[in-house]
Amino acid sequence: MSSFDDPNAMSQPSLAARAMAARPAPYLDELNPAQRAAVEALDGPVLMLAGAGTGKTKALTARIAHLMQTGRARPNEILAVTFTNKAAREMKDRVGRLMGQTVEGMPWLGTFHAICVKLLRRHAELVGLKSNFTILDTDDQIRLMKQLIIAENIDEKRWPARQLAGLIDHWKNRAWRPDQVPASEASAFNHRGSELYDYYQQRLKTLNAVDFGDLLLHMVTIFQNHPDVLEQYQRWFRYVLVDEYQDTNVAQYLWLRLLAQGHKNICCVGDDDQSIYGWRGAEVGNILRFEKDFPGAKVVRLEQNYRSTPHILAAASAVIDANQGRLGKTLWTAAEDGEKVRLIGHWDGEEEARWIGEEVESMARGTRGLRPFSLDEMAILVRASHQMRAFEDRFLTIGLPYRVIGGPRFYERMEIRDAMAYFRLAVSPDDDLAFERVVNTPKRGLGDKAQQKIQMTARSNGVSLVDGARILLQDKGLGGKGGAELRVLVDAIGRWSDLARQPEHNHIELAEQILDESGYTAHWQNDKTPEAPGRLENLKELVKALESFENLQGFLEHVALIMDNESDAGEAKVSIMTLHAAKGLEFPAVFLPGWEDGLFPSQRSMDESGLKGLEEERRLAYVGITRAEELATISFAANRRVYGQWQSALPSRFIDELPEAHVDVLTPPGLYGGGYGAAGMAASASPQIMTAAESDLQERASRADVYNSPGWKRLQARSQSRPMSQPRESRSMVIDAEAISAFTAGDRVFHTKFGYGTVMGLEGDKIDVEFDKAGGKKVVGRFLVAAAEAGDVPF
DNA sequence: ATACCATCTCTTTTT
DNA sequence: GAGATGGTAT
């Protein structure tokens, strides 16, 4: 531990820092008046209400720079918390740039969790842990809970471990320890909820482990029970800054309040209109209550938007305006008018994906008087990840490069987690969860029965599973193939841990050795499934990632908290992601598909949380629209396949909230042939058992007559002028007679359904085409169009 | 211990 | 409709 970031090694504010105060501060000149006010109000509580695209990070980093520049605090006396590693990294970079390289890193700029780990390792003994505790991820947690549920003879099918995990997580978010769970909730989970929570915490303690929620909760406990420790940090962290304050949960809130209680030098930055994580414990109330919590707080509103055009802002503002109980901000911009928000309805989800695919392509070429947009500048933001499939399918067929943001993360992949479990065993052989995970991976003939024997031996001897296995083998309690294999494994673990303890032994070599000797690499080499090569590739990447660490231990410690996967740069691609994943990002052109009642706003959200749920959905809509810089395109479909069943839906109520003056309604061919209105009618019939709040909601919805809504009327108006749909193929796919005879073997062609391909030959009235993605097909000539060029993919 | 069939459950997700 | 999980048959 360096003395630099150790509160115990406190010293006087440095002379150098004070001397710096005299120098001018160029970063202040780049701020607008509101930003500047937020930066210069250094002492006392400050709430910075920063609307979307108003230069929040700029103000926050300038504030940090200003704190140092004025000599108020040294870099290590500033506590700055974010939610994601990405945000933390960005802030570090920007502060570094503002200050020049003279500033040593800020040890206390990081995520809530990363900072809490650091603190908890110093004070672990105060909550009955050793400072080398392990951090469990969701997977480990669930396995542990499953064991508990089975041990307690609870029907695991009716009471799944997932649910218990969710419940306990919820309680931890609210900062309830097992004895603090209110009676109204404690009986959840078959009346055993709080009891199981208690057992779970005991198990964690014996395993010397914590889960993510514990990181915060343990620190709150320590601060509450040990005033001396708390005081020490209150004094050390002279200034506290919090990013995305609207996303804090109760535990985080308590933690912050405890730390800032003394000097009250706390600056919270956030936007109540962008609070979209209520479902995972975030309390908008925290930000709404700030002025009560910190009387005399200075509230600064950042309202000048530097991101979007006026039309986009107007649309977003109108939507969010329908929410109650906002702190209230009015975004404005100095930008030119630009394009209106575009609205388009489709017959079904497939048609929507097809249209967006084509629109992306033509926008990339730069049609319709719009400037050309590179694929990197376009994004498709969906409400639910299952919506992504339609787009992936479509983009694959037409050969449009895309990237999905926020898929399964690198460190959550099976092979990575297996490999990490082996590493964990090398570093600490007593890690029972790691042992359980890999004892029969690859298959060693150690099934349930053998594993139970190991468990029993370990428990009766009061030792870890590896040691239990050793004893079992010594007592000849396990013979045959399984016994022999177990011997090999146990010996190997012994060897690895010896090597891991030798600082001179290269940890990268050790990692390779572990993967090799465990048979894990061979396991995937022998696997013939199509995923196997990718998994081996990932393992290689994992080993490569070790390079930036001193040893395995250091690597493991960091990995638990840093679950990033940097999306590959390289070729320009259109991005597909959820609205949640899009928060904090911006794109010149944004597509917002699936704006249908039930999907967006999500029915489940409204069922479970009533008006609160609807308002959070509306904030999501606001987040979506405000991601767009120049062009936002909202769309909906009358019909969609949900869980294999066709369902019709009405356009989202959020569409009715879009102001007419800022919206352009586009009409695609193929929409009004199928009785759109009839399809819409069918959707409203879904009777529900409702609470009072929900029925109120329902009433509101039905009173808002969709057919008199501006959105609907606009669509009707357009449909009259172009009453009948043409067949889908009519736009670009129909080929005139001459064209058909023009196809010969070797021609590059395009088919709406199968994508690009090469003509192999002619067979009667059919043409034999070898498609790039879909394989060989015989198709009717009129569904084919000559591909633009031999080099087909236009990008 | 594994392979195969039946059944269930389907937001959003960081750390 | 599809993927994940679990139970049963081999």
mmCIF file of N, CA and C (backbone and C1' of nucleotides) in Angstrom, chain A residues 83 85 113 383 385 409 443 447 578 605 617 643, chain B residues 1-3 7-15:
data_model
loop_
_atom_site.group_PDB
_atom_site.id
_atom_site.type_symbol
_atom_site.label_atom_id
_atom_site.label_comp_id
_atom_site.label_asym_id
_atom_site.label_seq_id
_atom_site.Cartn_x
_atom_site.Cartn_y
_atom_site.Cartn_z
ATOM 1 N N PHE A 83 -20.449 5.023 -12.155
ATOM 2 C CA PHE A 83 -21.084 3.701 -12.140
ATOM 3 C C PHE A 83 -20.329 2.688 -12.967
ATOM 4 N N ASN A 85 -16.898 1.461 -15.372
ATOM 5 C CA ASN A 85 -15.470 1.623 -15.575
ATOM 6 C C ASN A 85 -15.189 2.571 -16.727
ATOM 7 N N HIS A 113 -18.061 0.338 -6.820
ATOM 8 C CA HIS A 113 -17.599 -0.980 -6.408
ATOM 9 C C HIS A 113 -16.088 -1.042 -6.272
ATOM 10 N N ARG A 383 -35.816 -1.501 -27.510
ATOM 11 C CA ARG A 383 -36.240 -1.584 -26.120
ATOM 12 C C ARG A 383 -35.769 -2.886 -25.466
ATOM 13 N N SER A 385 -33.755 -6.776 -26.033
ATOM 14 C CA SER A 385 -32.726 -7.358 -26.891
ATOM 15 C C SER A 385 -33.287 -8.337 -27.914
ATOM 16 N N ARG A 409 -20.635 -10.483 -22.088
ATOM 17 C CA ARG A 409 -19.313 -9.914 -21.902
ATOM 18 C C ARG A 409 -18.237 -10.994 -21.872
ATOM 19 N N LYS A 443 -14.395 -33.468 -18.413
ATOM 20 C CA LYS A 443 -14.927 -34.665 -17.765
ATOM 21 C C LYS A 443 -13.795 -35.532 -17.207
ATOM 22 N N GLY A 447 -18.686 -37.665 -11.154
ATOM 23 C CA GLY A 447 -20.082 -37.233 -11.202
ATOM 24 C C GLY A 447 -20.593 -36.811 -9.843
ATOM 25 N N THR A 578 -29.448 -1.917 -26.989
ATOM 26 C CA THR A 578 -30.664 -1.558 -26.265
ATOM 27 C C THR A 578 -30.600 -0.077 -25.897
ATOM 28 N N SER A 605 -43.427 -3.676 -17.602
ATOM 29 C CA SER A 605 -43.051 -2.537 -16.785
ATOM 30 C C SER A 605 -44.281 -1.884 -16.177
ATOM 31 N N GLU A 617 -40.381 4.234 -18.507
ATOM 32 C CA GLU A 617 -40.355 3.936 -19.936
ATOM 33 C C GLU A 617 -40.264 5.239 -20.738
ATOM 34 N N TYR A 643 -42.997 -14.383 -29.019
ATOM 35 C CA TYR A 643 -42.984 -15.765 -28.537
ATOM 36 C C TYR A 643 -43.661 -16.691 -29.536
ATOM 37 P P DA B 1 -20.673 -40.091 -12.743
ATOM 38 O "O5'" DA B 1 -20.958 -40.819 -14.165
ATOM 39 C "C5'" DA B 1 -19.844 -41.192 -14.929
ATOM 40 C "C4'" DA B 1 -20.132 -40.898 -16.369
ATOM 41 C "C3'" DA B 1 -20.284 -39.424 -16.730
ATOM 42 O "O3'" DA B 1 -19.719 -39.240 -18.023
ATOM 43 C "C1'" DA B 1 -22.337 -40.541 -17.125
ATOM 44 P P DT B 2 -19.761 -37.899 -18.758
ATOM 45 O "O5'" DT B 2 -20.937 -38.134 -19.805
ATOM 46 C "C5'" DT B 2 -20.738 -39.070 -20.846
ATOM 47 C "C4'" DT B 2 -22.052 -39.375 -21.506
ATOM 48 C "C3'" DT B 2 -22.645 -38.229 -22.339
ATOM 49 O "O3'" DT B 2 -22.854 -38.720 -23.638
ATOM 50 C "C1'" DT B 2 -24.288 -39.223 -20.993
ATOM 51 P P DA B 3 -23.024 -37.734 -24.805
ATOM 52 O "O5'" DA B 3 -24.423 -38.185 -25.427
ATOM 53 C "C5'" DA B 3 -24.747 -39.555 -25.575
ATOM 54 C "C4'" DA B 3 -26.235 -39.658 -25.839
ATOM 55 C "C3'" DA B 3 -26.786 -38.512 -26.699
ATOM 56 O "O3'" DA B 3 -27.672 -39.052 -27.663
ATOM 57 C "C1'" DA B 3 -27.937 -38.596 -24.633
ATOM 58 P P DT B 7 -44.386 -32.567 -21.310
ATOM 59 O "O5'" DT B 7 -43.893 -31.365 -20.395
ATOM 60 C "C5'" DT B 7 -42.897 -31.596 -19.395
ATOM 61 C "C4'" DT B 7 -42.296 -30.273 -18.990
ATOM 62 C "C3'" DT B 7 -43.256 -29.095 -19.099
ATOM 63 O "O3'" DT B 7 -43.200 -28.383 -17.884
ATOM 64 C "C1'" DT B 7 -41.211 -28.578 -20.143
ATOM 65 P P DC B 8 -44.360 -27.449 -17.475
ATOM 66 O "O5'" DC B 8 -43.578 -26.073 -17.349
ATOM 67 C "C5'" DC B 8 -42.405 -26.024 -16.539
ATOM 68 C "C4'" DC B 8 -41.526 -24.877 -17.008
ATOM 69 C "C3'" DC B 8 -42.279 -23.549 -17.116
ATOM 70 O "O3'" DC B 8 -41.660 -22.652 -16.216
ATOM 71 C "C1'" DC B 8 -40.872 -23.931 -19.003
ATOM 72 P P DT B 9 -42.455 -21.427 -15.716
ATOM 73 O "O5'" DT B 9 -41.596 -20.264 -16.358
ATOM 74 C "C5'" DT B 9 -40.170 -20.383 -16.349
ATOM 75 C "C4'" DT B 9 -39.590 -19.505 -17.422
ATOM 76 C "C3'" DT B 9 -40.355 -18.188 -17.604
ATOM 77 O "O3'" DT B 9 -39.397 -17.152 -17.749
ATOM 78 C "C1'" DT B 9 -40.111 -19.227 -19.655
ATOM 79 P P DC B 10 -39.472 -15.857 -17.053
ATOM 80 O "O5'" DC B 10 -40.783 -15.208 -17.607
ATOM 81 C "C5'" DC B 10 -40.916 -14.610 -18.881
ATOM 82 C "C4'" DC B 10 -39.705 -14.612 -19.725
ATOM 83 C "C3'" DC B 10 -39.819 -13.550 -20.755
ATOM 84 O "O3'" DC B 10 -38.845 -12.583 -20.475
ATOM 85 C "C1'" DC B 10 -39.476 -15.635 -21.832
ATOM 86 P P DT B 11 -39.145 -11.496 -21.101
ATOM 87 O "O5'" DT B 11 -38.719 -10.764 -19.851
ATOM 88 C "C5'" DT B 11 -37.779 -9.865 -19.682
ATOM 89 C "C4'" DT B 11 -37.321 -9.041 -20.886
ATOM 90 C "C3'" DT B 11 -35.884 -8.627 -20.732
ATOM 91 O "O3'" DT B 11 -35.412 -8.286 -21.989
ATOM 92 C "C1'" DT B 11 -37.290 -6.812 -20.350
ATOM 93 P P DT B 12 -33.898 -8.183 -22.179
ATOM 94 O "O5'" DT B 12 -33.683 -6.769 -21.490
ATOM 95 C "C5'" DT B 12 -33.497 -5.637 -22.311
ATOM 96 C "C4'" DT B 12 -33.265 -4.447 -21.436
ATOM 97 C "C3'" DT B 12 -32.054 -4.555 -20.532
ATOM 98 O "O3'" DT B 12 -31.006 -3.836 -21.123
ATOM 99 C "C1'" DT B 12 -33.930 -3.605 -19.402
ATOM 100 P P DT B 13 -29.753 -4.658 -21.488
ATOM 101 O "O5'" DT B 13 -28.901 -4.401 -20.177
ATOM 102 C "C5'" DT B 13 -28.708 -3.134 -19.645
ATOM 103 C "C4'" DT B 13 -27.874 -3.316 -18.400
ATOM 104 C "C3'" DT B 13 -26.736 -4.311 -18.587
ATOM 105 O "O3'" DT B 13 -25.560 -3.738 -18.094
ATOM 106 C "C1'" DT B 13 -28.080 -4.947 -16.731
ATOM 107 P P DT B 14 -24.216 -4.269 -18.548
ATOM 108 O "O5'" DT B 14 -23.327 -3.221 -17.769
ATOM 109 C "C5'" DT B 14 -23.825 -1.961 -17.418
ATOM 110 C "C4'" DT B 14 -23.219 -1.632 -16.084
ATOM 111 C "C3'" DT B 14 -21.908 -2.379 -15.856
ATOM 112 O "O3'" DT B 14 -20.907 -1.441 -15.567
ATOM 113 C "C1'" DT B 14 -23.428 -2.779 -14.061
ATOM 114 P P DT B 15 -19.427 -2.002 -15.465
ATOM 115 O "O5'" DT B 15 -19.308 -2.454 -13.941
ATOM 116 C "C5'" DT B 15 -19.511 -1.471 -12.928
ATOM 117 C "C4'" DT B 15 -19.531 -2.156 -11.585
ATOM 118 C "C3'" DT B 15 -18.382 -3.133 -11.361
ATOM 119 O "O3'" DT B 15 -17.632 -2.716 -10.238
ATOM 120 C "C1'" DT B 15 -20.452 -4.115 -10.784
#
